[in-house]
PDB file of C-alpha atoms in Angstrom:
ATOM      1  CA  UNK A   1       0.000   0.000   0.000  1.00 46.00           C
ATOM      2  CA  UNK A   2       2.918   2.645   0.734  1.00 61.00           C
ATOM      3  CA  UNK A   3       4.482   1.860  -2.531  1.00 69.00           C
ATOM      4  CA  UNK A   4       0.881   2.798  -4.525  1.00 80.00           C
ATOM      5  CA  UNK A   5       1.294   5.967  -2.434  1.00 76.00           C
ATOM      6  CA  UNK A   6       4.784   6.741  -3.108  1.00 78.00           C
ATOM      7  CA  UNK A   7       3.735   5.891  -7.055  1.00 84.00           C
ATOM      8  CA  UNK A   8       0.738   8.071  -6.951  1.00 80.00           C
ATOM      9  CA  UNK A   9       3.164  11.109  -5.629  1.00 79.00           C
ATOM     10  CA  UNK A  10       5.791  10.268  -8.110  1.00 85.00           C
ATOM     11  CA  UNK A  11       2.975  10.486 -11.071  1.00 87.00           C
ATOM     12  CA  UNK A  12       1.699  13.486  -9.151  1.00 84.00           C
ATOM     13  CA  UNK A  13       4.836  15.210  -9.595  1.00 88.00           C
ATOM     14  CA  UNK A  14       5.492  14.256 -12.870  1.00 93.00           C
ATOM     15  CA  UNK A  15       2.812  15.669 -14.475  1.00 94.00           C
ATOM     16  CA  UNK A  16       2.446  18.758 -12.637  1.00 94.00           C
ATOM     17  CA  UNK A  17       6.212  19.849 -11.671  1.00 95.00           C
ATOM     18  CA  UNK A  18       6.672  20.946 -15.217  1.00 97.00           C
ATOM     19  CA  UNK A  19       3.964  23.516 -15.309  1.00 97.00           C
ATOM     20  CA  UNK A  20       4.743  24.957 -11.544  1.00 96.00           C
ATOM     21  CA  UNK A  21       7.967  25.512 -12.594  1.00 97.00           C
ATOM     22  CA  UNK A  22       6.720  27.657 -15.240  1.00 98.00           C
ATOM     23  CA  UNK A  23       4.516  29.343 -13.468  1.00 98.00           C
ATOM     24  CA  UNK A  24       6.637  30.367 -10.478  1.00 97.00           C
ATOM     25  CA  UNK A  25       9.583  31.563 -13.235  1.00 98.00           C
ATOM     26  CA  UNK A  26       7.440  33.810 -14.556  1.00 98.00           C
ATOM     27  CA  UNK A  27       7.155  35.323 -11.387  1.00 98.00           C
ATOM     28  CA  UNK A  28      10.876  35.024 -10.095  1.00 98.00           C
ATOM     29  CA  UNK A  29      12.518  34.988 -13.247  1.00 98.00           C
ATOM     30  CA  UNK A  30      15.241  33.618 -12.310  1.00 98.00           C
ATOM     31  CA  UNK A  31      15.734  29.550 -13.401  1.00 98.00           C
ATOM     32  CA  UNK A  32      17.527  28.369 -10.429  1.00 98.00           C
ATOM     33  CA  UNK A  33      15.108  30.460  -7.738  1.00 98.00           C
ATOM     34  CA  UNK A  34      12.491  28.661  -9.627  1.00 98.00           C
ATOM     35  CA  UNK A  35      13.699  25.548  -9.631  1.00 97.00           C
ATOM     36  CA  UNK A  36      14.686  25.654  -5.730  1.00 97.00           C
ATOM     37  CA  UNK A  37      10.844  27.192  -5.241  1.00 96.00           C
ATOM     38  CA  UNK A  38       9.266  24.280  -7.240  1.00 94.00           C
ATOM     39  CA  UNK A  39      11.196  21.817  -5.029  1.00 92.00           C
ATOM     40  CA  UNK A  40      10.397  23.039  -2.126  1.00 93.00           C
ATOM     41  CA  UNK A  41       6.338  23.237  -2.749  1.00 90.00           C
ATOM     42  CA  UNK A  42       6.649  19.787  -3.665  1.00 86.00           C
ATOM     43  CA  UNK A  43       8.673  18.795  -0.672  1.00 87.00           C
ATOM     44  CA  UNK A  44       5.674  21.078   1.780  1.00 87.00           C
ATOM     45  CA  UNK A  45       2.952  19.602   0.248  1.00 81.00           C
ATOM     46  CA  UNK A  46       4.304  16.030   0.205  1.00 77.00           C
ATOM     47  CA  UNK A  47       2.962  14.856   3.639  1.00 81.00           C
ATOM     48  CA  UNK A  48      -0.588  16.603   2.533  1.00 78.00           C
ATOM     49  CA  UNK A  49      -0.326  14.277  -0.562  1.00 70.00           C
ATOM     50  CA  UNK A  50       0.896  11.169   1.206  1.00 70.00           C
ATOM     51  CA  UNK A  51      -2.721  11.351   3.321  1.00 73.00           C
ATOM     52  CA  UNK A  52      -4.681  12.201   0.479  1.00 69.00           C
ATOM     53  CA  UNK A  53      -3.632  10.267  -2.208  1.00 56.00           C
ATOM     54  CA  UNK A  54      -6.521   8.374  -2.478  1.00 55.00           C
ATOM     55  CA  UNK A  55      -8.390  11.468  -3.347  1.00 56.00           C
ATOM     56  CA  UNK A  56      -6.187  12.944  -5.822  1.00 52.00           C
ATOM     57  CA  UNK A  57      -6.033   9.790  -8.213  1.00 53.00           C
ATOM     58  CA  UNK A  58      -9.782  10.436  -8.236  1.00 54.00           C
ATOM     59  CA  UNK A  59      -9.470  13.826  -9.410  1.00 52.00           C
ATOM     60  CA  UNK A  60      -8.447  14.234 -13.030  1.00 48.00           C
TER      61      UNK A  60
END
């Protein structure tokens, strides 16, 4: 069960790391800030996704 979890944050990230990083070097603009910032959310909101993982391979 942990390893569906870990799976379901990996293909979380995958899809959606691309487009935050993007988004947040438009605002910084400044690659490496960026990259550091887009980290970081993902490493924050890891525990949040880790509970809830059930609902966000539901949501689409």
């Amino acid at each position: 069960m942990e390893n569906t979890k870990k799976e379901e944050i990996e293909r979380w990230y995958d899809e959606h790391s691309d487009a935050l990083l993007k988004f947040i070097l438009m605002l910084v603009k400044d690659y490496q800030q960026a990259e550091d910032l887009t980290h970081e959310t993902f490493r924050s909101i890891k525990p949040i996704l880790r509970r809830s993982s059930a609902h966000f391979s539901s949501v689409r």
